[in-house]
PDB file of C-alpha atoms and ligand atoms in Angstrom:
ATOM      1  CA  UNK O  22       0.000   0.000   0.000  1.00  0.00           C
ATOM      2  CA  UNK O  23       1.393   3.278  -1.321  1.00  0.00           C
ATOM      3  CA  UNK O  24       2.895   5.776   1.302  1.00  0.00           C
ATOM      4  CA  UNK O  25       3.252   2.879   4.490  1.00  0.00           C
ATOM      5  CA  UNK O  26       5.766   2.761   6.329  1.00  0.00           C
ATOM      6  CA  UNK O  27       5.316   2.497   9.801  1.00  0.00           C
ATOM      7  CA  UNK O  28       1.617   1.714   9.943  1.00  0.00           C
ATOM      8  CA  UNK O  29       2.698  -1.447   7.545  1.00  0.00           C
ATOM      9  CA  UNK O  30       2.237  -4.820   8.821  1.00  0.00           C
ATOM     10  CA  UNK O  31      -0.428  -7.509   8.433  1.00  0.00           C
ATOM     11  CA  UNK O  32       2.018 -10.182   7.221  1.00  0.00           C
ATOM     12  CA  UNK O  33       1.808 -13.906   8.470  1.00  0.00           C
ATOM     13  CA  UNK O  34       2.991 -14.122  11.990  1.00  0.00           C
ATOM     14  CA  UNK O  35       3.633  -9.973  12.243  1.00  0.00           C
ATOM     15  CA  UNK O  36       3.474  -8.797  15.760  1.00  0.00           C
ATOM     16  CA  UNK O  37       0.038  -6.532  15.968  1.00  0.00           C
ATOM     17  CA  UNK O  38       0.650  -3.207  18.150  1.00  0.00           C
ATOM     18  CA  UNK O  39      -1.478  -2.802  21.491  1.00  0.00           C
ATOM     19  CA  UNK O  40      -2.073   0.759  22.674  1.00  0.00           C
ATOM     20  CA  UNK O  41      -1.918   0.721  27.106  1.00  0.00           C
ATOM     21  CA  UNK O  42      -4.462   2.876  28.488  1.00  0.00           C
ATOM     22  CA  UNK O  43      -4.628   2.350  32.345  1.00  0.00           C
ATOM     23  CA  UNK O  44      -4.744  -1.665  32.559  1.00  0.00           C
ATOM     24  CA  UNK O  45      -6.143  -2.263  29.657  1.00  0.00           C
ATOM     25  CA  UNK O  46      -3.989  -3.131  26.389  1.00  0.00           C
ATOM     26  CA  UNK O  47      -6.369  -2.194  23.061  1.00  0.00           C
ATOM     27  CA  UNK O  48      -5.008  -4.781  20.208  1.00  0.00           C
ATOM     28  CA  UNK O  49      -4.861  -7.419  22.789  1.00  0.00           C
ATOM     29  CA  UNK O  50      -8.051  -6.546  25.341  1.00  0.00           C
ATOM     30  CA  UNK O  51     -11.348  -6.477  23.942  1.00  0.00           C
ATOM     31  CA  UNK O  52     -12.697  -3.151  24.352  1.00  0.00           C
ATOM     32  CA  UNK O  53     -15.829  -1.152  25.056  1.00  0.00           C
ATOM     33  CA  UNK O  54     -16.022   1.939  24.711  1.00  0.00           C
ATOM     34  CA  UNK O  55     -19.663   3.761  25.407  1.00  0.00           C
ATOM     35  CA  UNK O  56     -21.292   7.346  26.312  1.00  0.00           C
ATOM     36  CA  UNK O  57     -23.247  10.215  25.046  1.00  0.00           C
ATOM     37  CA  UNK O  58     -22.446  11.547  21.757  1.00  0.00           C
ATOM     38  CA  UNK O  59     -22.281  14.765  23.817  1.00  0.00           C
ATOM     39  CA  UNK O  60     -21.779  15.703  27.056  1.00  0.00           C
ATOM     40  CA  UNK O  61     -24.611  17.812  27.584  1.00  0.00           C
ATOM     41  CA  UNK O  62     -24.698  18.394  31.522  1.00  0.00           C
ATOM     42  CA  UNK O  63     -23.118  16.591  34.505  1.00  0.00           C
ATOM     43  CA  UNK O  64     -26.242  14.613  35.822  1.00  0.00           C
ATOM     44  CA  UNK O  65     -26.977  13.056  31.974  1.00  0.00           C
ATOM     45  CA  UNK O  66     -22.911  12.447  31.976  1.00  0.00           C
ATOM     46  CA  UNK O  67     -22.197  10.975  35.355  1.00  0.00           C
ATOM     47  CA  UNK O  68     -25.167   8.736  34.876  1.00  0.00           C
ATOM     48  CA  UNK O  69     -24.413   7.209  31.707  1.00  0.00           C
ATOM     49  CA  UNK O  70     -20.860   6.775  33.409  1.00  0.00           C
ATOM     50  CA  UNK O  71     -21.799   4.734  36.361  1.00  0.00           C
ATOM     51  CA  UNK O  72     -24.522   2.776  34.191  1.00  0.00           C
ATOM     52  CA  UNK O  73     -22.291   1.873  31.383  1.00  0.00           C
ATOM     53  CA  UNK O  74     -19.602   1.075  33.858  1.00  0.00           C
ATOM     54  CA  UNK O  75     -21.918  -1.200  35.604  1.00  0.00           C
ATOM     55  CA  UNK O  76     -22.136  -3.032  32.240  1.00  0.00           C
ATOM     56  CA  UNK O  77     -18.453  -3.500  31.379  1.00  0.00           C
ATOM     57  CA  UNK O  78     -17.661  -0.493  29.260  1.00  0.00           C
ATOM     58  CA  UNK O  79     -13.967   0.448  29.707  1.00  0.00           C
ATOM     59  CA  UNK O  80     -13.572   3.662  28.715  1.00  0.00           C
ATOM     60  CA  UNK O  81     -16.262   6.619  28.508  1.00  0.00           C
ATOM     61  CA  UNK O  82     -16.838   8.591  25.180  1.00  0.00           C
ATOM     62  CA  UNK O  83     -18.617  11.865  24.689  1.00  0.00           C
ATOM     63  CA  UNK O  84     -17.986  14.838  23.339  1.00  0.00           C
ATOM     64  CA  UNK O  85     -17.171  18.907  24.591  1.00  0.00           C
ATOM     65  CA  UNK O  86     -16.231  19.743  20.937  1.00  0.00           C
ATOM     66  CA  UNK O  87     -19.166  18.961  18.498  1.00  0.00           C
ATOM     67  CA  UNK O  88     -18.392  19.110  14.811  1.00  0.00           C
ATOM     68  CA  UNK O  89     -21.813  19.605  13.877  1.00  0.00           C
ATOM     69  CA  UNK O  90     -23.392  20.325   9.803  1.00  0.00           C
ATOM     70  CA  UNK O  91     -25.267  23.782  11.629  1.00  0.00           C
ATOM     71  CA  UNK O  92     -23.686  26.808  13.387  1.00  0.00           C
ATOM     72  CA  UNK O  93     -27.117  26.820  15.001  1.00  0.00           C
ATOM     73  CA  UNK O  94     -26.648  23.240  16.210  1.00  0.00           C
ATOM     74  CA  UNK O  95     -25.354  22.592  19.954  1.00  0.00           C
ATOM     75  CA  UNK O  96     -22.088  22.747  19.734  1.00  0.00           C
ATOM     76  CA  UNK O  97     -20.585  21.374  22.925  1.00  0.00           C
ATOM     77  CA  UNK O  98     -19.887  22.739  26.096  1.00  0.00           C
ATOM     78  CA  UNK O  99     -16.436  22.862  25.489  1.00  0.00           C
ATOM     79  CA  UNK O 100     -13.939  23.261  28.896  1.00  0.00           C
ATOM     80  CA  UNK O 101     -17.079  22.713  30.842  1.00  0.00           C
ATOM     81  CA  UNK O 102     -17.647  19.553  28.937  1.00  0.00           C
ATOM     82  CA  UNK O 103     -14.279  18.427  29.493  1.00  0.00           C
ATOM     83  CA  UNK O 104     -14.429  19.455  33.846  1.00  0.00           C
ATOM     84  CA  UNK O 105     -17.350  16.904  33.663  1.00  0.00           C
ATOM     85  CA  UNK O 106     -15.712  14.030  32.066  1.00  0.00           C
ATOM     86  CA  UNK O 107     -12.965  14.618  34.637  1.00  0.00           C
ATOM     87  CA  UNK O 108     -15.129  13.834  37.487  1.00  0.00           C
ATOM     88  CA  UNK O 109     -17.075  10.998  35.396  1.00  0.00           C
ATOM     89  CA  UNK O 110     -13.705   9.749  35.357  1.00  0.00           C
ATOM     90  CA  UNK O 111     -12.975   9.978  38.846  1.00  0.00           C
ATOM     91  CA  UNK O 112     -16.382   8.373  40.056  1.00  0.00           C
ATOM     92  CA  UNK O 113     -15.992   5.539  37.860  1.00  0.00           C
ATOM     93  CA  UNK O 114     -12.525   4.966  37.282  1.00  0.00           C
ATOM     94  CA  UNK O 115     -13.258   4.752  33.781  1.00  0.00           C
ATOM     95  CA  UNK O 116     -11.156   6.164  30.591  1.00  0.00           C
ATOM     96  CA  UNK O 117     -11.655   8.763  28.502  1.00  0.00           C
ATOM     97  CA  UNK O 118     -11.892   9.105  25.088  1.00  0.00           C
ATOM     98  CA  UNK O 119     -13.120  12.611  23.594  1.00  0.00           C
ATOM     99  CA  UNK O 120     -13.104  14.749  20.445  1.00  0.00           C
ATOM    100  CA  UNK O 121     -10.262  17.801  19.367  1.00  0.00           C
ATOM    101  CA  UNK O 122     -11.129  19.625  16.241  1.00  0.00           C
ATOM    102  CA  UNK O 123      -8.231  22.031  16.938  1.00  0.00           C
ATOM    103  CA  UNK O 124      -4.784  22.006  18.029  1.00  0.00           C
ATOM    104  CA  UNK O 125      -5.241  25.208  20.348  1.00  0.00           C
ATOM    105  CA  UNK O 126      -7.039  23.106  22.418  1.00  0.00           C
ATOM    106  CA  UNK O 127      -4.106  19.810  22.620  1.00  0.00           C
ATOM    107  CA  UNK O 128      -3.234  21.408  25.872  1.00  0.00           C
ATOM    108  CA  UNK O 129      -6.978  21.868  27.378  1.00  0.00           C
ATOM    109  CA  UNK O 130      -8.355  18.114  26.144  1.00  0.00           C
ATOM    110  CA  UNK O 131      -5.165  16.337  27.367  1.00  0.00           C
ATOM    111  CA  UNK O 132      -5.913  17.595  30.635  1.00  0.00           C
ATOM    112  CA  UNK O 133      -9.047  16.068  31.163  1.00  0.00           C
ATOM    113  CA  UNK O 134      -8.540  12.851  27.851  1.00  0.00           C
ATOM    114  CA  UNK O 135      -6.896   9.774  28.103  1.00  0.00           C
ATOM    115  CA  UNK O 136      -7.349   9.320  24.315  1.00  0.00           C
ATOM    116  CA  UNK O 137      -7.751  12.557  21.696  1.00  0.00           C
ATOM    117  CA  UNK O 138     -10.351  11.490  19.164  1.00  0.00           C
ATOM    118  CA  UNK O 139     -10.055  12.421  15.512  1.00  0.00           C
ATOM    119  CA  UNK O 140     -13.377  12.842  13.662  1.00  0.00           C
ATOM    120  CA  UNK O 141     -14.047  11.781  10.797  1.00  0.00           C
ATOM    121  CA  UNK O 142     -13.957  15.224   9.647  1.00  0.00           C
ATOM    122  CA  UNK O 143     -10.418  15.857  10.375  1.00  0.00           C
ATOM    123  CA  UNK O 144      -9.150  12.660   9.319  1.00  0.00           C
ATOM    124  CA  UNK O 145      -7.267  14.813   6.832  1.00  0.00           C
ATOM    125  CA  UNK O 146      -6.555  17.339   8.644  1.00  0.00           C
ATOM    126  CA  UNK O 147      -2.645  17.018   8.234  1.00  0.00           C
ATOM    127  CA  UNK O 148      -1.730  20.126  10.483  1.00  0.00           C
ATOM    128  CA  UNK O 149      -3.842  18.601  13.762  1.00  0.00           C
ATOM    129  CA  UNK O 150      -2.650  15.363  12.706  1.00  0.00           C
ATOM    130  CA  UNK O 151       0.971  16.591  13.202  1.00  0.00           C
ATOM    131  CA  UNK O 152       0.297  18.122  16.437  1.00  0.00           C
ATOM    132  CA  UNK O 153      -1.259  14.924  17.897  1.00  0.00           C
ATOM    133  CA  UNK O 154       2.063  13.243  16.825  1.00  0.00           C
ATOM    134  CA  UNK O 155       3.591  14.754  19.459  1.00  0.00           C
ATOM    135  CA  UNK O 156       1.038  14.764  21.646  1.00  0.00           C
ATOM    136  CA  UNK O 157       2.166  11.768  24.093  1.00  0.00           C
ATOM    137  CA  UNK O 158      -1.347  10.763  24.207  1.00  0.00           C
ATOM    138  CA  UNK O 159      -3.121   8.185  22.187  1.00  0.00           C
ATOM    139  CA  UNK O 160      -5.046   8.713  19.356  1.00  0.00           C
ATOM    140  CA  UNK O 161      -8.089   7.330  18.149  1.00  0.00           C
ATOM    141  CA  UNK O 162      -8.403   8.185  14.812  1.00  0.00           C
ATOM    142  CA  UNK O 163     -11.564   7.745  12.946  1.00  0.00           C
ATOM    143  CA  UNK O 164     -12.059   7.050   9.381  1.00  0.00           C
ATOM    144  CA  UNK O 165     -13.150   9.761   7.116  1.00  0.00           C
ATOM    145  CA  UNK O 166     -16.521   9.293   5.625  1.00  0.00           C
ATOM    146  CA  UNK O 167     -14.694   9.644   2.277  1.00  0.00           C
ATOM    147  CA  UNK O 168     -11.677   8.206   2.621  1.00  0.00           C
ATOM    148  CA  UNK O 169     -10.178   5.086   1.336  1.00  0.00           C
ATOM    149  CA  UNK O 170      -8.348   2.131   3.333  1.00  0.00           C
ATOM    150  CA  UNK O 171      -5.121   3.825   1.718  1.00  0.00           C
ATOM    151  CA  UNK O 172      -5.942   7.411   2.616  1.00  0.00           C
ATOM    152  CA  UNK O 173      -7.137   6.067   6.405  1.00  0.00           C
ATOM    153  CA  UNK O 174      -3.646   4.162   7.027  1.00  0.00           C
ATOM    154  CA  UNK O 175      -1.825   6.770   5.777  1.00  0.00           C
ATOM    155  CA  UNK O 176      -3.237   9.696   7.936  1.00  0.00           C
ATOM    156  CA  UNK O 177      -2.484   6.888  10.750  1.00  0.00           C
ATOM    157  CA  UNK O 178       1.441   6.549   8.923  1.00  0.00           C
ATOM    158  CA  UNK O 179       1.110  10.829   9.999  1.00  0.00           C
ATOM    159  CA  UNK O 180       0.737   9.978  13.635  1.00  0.00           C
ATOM    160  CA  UNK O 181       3.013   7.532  13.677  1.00  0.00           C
ATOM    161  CA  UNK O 182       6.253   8.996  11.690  1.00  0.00           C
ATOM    162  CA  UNK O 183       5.508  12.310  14.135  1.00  0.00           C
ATOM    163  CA  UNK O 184       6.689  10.086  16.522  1.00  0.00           C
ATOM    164  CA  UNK O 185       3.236   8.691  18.093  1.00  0.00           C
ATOM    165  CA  UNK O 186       3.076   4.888  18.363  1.00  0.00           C
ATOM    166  CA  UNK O 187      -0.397   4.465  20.253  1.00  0.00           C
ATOM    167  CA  UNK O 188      -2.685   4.617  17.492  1.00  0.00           C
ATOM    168  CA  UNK O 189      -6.231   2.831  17.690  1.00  0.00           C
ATOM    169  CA  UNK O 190      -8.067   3.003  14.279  1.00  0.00           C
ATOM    170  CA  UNK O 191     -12.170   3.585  14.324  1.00  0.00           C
ATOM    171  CA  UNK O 192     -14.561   2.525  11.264  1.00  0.00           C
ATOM    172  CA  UNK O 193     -17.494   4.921  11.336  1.00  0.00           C
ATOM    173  CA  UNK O 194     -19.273   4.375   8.001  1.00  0.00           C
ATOM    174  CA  UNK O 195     -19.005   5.771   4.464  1.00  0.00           C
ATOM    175  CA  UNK O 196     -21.417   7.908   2.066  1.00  0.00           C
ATOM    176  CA  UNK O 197     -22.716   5.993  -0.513  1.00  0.00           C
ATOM    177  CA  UNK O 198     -25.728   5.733  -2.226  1.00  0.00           C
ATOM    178  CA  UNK O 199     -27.805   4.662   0.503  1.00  0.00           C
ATOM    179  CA  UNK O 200     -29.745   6.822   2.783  1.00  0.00           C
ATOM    180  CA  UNK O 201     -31.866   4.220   4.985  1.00  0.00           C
ATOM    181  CA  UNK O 202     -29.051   4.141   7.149  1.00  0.00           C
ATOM    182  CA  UNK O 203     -26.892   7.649   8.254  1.00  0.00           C
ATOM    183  CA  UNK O 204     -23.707   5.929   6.690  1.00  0.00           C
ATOM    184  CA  UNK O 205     -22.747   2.321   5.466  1.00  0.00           C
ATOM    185  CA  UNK O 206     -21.049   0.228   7.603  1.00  0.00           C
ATOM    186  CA  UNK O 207     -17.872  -1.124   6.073  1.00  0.00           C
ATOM    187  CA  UNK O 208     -17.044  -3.935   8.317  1.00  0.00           C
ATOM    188  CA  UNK O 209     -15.055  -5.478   5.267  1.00  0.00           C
ATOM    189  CA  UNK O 210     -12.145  -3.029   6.168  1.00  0.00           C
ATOM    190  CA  UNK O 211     -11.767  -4.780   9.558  1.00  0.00           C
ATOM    191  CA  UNK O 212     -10.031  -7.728   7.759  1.00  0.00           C
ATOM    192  CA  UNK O 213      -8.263  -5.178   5.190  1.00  0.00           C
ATOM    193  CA  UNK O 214      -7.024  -3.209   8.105  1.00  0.00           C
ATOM    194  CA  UNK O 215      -5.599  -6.124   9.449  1.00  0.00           C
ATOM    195  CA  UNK O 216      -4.164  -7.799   6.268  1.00  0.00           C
ATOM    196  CA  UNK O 217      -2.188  -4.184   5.455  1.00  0.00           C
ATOM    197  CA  UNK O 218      -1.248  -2.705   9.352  1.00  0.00           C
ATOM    198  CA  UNK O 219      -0.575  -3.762  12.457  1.00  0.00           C
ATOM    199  CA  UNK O 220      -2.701  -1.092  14.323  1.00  0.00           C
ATOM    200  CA  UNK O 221      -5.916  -2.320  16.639  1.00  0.00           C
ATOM    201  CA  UNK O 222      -9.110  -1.372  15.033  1.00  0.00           C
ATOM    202  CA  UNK O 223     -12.533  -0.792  16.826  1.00  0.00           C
ATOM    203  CA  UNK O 224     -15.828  -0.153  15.140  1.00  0.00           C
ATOM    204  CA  UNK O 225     -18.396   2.684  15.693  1.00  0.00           C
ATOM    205  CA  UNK O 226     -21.983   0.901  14.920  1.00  0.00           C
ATOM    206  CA  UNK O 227     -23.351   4.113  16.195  1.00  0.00           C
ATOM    207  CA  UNK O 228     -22.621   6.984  13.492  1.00  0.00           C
ATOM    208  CA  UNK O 229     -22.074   3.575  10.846  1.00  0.00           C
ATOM    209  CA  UNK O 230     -25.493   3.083  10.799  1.00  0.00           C
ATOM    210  CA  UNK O 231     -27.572   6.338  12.552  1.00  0.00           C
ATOM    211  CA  UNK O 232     -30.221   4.053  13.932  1.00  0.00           C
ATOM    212  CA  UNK O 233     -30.298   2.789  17.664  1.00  0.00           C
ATOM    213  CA  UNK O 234     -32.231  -0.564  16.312  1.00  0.00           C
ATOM    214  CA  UNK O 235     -29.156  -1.290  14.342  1.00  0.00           C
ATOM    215  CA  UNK O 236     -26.527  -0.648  16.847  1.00  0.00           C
ATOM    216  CA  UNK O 237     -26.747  -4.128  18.797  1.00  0.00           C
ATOM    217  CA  UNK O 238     -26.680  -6.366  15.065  1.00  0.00           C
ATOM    218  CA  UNK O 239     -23.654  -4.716  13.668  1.00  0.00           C
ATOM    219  CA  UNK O 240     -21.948  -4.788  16.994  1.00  0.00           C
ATOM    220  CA  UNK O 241     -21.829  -8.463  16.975  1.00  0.00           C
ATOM    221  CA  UNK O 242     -21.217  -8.319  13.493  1.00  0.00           C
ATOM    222  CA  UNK O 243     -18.032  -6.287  14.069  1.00  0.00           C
ATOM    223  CA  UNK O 244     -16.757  -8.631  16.785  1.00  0.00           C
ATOM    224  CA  UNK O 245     -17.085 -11.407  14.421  1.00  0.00           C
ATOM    225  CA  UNK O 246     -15.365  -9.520  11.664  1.00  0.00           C
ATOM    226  CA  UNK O 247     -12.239  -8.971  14.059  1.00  0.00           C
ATOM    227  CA  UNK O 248     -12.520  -5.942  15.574  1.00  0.00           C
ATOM    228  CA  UNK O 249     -10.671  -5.082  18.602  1.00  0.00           C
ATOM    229  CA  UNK O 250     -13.490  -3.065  20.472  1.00  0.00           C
ATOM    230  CA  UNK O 251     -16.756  -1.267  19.610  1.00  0.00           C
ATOM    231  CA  UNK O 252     -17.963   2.388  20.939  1.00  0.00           C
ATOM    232  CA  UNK O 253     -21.691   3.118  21.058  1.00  0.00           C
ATOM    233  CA  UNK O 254     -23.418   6.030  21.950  1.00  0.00           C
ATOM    234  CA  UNK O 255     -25.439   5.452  25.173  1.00  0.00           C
ATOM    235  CA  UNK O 256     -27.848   8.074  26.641  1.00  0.00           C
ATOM    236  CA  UNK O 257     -30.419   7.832  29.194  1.00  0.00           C
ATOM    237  CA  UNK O 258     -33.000   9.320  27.475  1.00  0.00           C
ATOM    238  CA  UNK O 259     -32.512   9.296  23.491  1.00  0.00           C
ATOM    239  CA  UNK O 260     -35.063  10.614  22.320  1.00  0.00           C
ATOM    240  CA  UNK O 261     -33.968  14.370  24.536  1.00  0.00           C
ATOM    241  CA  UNK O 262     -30.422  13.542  23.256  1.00  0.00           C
ATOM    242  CA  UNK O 263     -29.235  17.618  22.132  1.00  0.00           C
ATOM    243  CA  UNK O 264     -27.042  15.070  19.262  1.00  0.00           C
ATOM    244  CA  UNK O 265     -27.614  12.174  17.447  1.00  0.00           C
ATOM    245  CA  UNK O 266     -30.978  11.307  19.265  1.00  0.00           C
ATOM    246  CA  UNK O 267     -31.741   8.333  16.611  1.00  0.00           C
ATOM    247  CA  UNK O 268     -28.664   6.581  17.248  1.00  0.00           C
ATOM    248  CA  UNK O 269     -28.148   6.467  20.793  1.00  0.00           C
ATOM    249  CA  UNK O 270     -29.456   3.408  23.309  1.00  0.00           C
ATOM    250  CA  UNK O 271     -30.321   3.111  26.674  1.00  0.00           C
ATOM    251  CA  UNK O 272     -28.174   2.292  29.305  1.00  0.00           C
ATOM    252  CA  UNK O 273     -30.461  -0.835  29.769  1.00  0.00           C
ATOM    253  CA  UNK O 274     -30.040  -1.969  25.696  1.00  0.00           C
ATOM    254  CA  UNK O 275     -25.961  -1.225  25.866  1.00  0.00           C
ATOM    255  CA  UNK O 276     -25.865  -3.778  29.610  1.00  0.00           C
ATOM    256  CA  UNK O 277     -27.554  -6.307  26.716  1.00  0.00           C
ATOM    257  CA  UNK O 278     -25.837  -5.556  23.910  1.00  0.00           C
ATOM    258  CA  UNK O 279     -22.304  -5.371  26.186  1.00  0.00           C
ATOM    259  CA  UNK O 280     -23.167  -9.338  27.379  1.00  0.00           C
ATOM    260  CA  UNK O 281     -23.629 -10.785  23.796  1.00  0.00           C
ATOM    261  CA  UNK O 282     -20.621  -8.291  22.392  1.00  0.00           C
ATOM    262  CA  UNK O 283     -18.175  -9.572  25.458  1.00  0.00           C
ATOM    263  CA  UNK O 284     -19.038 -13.593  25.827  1.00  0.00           C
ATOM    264  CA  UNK O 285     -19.015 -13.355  21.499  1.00  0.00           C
ATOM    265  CA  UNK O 286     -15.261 -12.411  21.717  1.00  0.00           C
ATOM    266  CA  UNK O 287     -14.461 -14.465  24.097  1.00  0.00           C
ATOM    267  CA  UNK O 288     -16.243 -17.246  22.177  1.00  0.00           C
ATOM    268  CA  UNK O 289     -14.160 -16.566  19.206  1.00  0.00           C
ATOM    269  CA  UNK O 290     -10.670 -15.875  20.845  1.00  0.00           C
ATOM    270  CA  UNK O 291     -11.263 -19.648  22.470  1.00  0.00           C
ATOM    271  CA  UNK O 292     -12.408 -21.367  19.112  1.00  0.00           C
ATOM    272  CA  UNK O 293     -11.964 -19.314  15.987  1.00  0.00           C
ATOM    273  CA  UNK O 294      -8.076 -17.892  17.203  1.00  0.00           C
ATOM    274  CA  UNK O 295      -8.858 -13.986  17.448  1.00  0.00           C
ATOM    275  CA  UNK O 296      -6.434 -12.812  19.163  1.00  0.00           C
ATOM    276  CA  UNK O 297      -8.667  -9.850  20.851  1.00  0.00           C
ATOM    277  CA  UNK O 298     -10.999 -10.474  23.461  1.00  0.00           C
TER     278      UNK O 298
HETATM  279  C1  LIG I 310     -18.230  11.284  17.445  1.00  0.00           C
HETATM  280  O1  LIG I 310     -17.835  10.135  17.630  1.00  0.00           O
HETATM  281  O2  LIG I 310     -18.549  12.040  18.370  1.00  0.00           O
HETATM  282  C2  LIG I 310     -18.337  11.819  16.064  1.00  0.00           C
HETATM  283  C3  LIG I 310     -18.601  13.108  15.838  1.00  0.00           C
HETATM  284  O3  LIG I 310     -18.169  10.895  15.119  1.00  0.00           O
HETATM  285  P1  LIG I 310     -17.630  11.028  13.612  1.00  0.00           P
HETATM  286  O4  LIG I 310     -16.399  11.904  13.666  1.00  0.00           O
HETATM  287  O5  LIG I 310     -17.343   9.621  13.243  1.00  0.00           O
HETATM  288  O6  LIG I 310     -18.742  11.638  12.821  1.00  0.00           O
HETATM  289 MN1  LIG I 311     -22.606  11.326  17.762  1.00  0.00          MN
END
């Protein structure tokens, strides 16, 4: 694949990179990552916490920075987003995982972020991406909705020749044609990703599909294609969600959804060899 160097791997008997955050070794350790698409206030946040906790999720998502298609649209609450993860994170012990859009903010998120998220709109955004490289934080770097397996792995080959080794790659979905579903799911990279890099790869069923009935399917799906975690968007209330209110599940659905995704990889690390859960 044109461009790799570092991020190249995938070869019969390679050695696959983990990425250590707290206890937990991503590549190696199934992981679940779950919370709001946006942290909208500290009771909504700390609740989803403890509850997806309770279930098994590992690290917390949500957002302070929203990239969002309106100006008019909520837009996070920004520092005050990121003071609340930062106690979410000290009732629960989990992780966290949350959006930058900009570099003027590397110092701010790191603060309160165990892992800087990429969106899918910044994927090629080469300036942040060479700020993050140097960052001494991992990255999670999501796949642009246009981008190819080539384009993906070499915004990752960014991070990584920057001088950032802890790179965890996130399929989101792709445009194409069809519009039943937000985005299309392209669970066939999973098994590209892995025949081309050595980087862990999780899967985002949440903004891959834009509907909460759809989340628990490809989820399972996902694990059985060889992913290395999942993050869903969890929300007590969805349908008063100030983001993504079709997509997001209870905290009741993810505790479900979390049993079947966890005892599936552990069924397949036992009998089909993944070397994941
Ligand atoms: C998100 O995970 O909060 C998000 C905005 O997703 P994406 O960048 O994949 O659209
Ligand atoms: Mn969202």
């Amino acid at each position: 694949m044109r461009g790799l160097k570092l991020a190249r791997g995938g070869s019969p008997g390679s050695l696959r990179t983990t990425v250590r955050v707290g206890p937990l070794e991503i590549g190696r350790d199934f992981v679940l990552i779950a919370g709001p698409c946006s942290v909208e206030d500290e009771e909504q946040t700390l609740e989803t916490a403890r509850l997806v906790k309770r279930a098994g999720a590992h690290i917390l998502r949500g957002g302070a920075f929203k990239p969002r298609m309106s100006p008019y649209d909520f837009q996070g609450l920004e520092e005050k987003g990121l003071r609340i993860l930062g106690k979410a994170k000290a009732l629960t012990g989990l992780a966290i995982v949350t959006e930058i859009m900009d570099s003027r903010h590397l110092e701010m998120v790191a603060e309160y972020s165990d892992i800087l998220q990429v969106g899918s709109r910044n994927m090629q955004n080469y300036t942040l991406l060479k700020e993050l490289s140097r960052a001494g934080k991992p990255v999670l770097l999501k796949r642009g909705m246009n981008a190819t397996l080539e384009e993906w792995l070499n915004a990752a080959e960014y991070l990584l020749s920057g001088g950032n080794p802890n790179v965890i790659l996130c399929e989101r979905g792709i445009r194409t044609f069809e519009t039943y579903t937000r985005n299309t799911l392209d669970l066939s990279i999973i098994p590209s990703v892995r025949e081309n890099c050595h980087l862990p790869v999780v899967v985002d069923p949440s903004h891959g599909t834009g509907r909460a009935s759809l989340v628990a399917p490809m989820s399972l799906a996902a694990v059985a294609a060889g992913a290395d975690g999942v993050m869903i968007e969890v929300h007590p209330h969805p349908a008063d969600a100030l983001s993504d209110r079709g997509q997001q599940i209870t905290p009741e659905a993810f505790a479900s959804l979390a049993r079947a995704v966890l005892d599936l990889a552990a069924y397949l690390k036992r009998t089909a060899g993944h070397d994941n859960a």
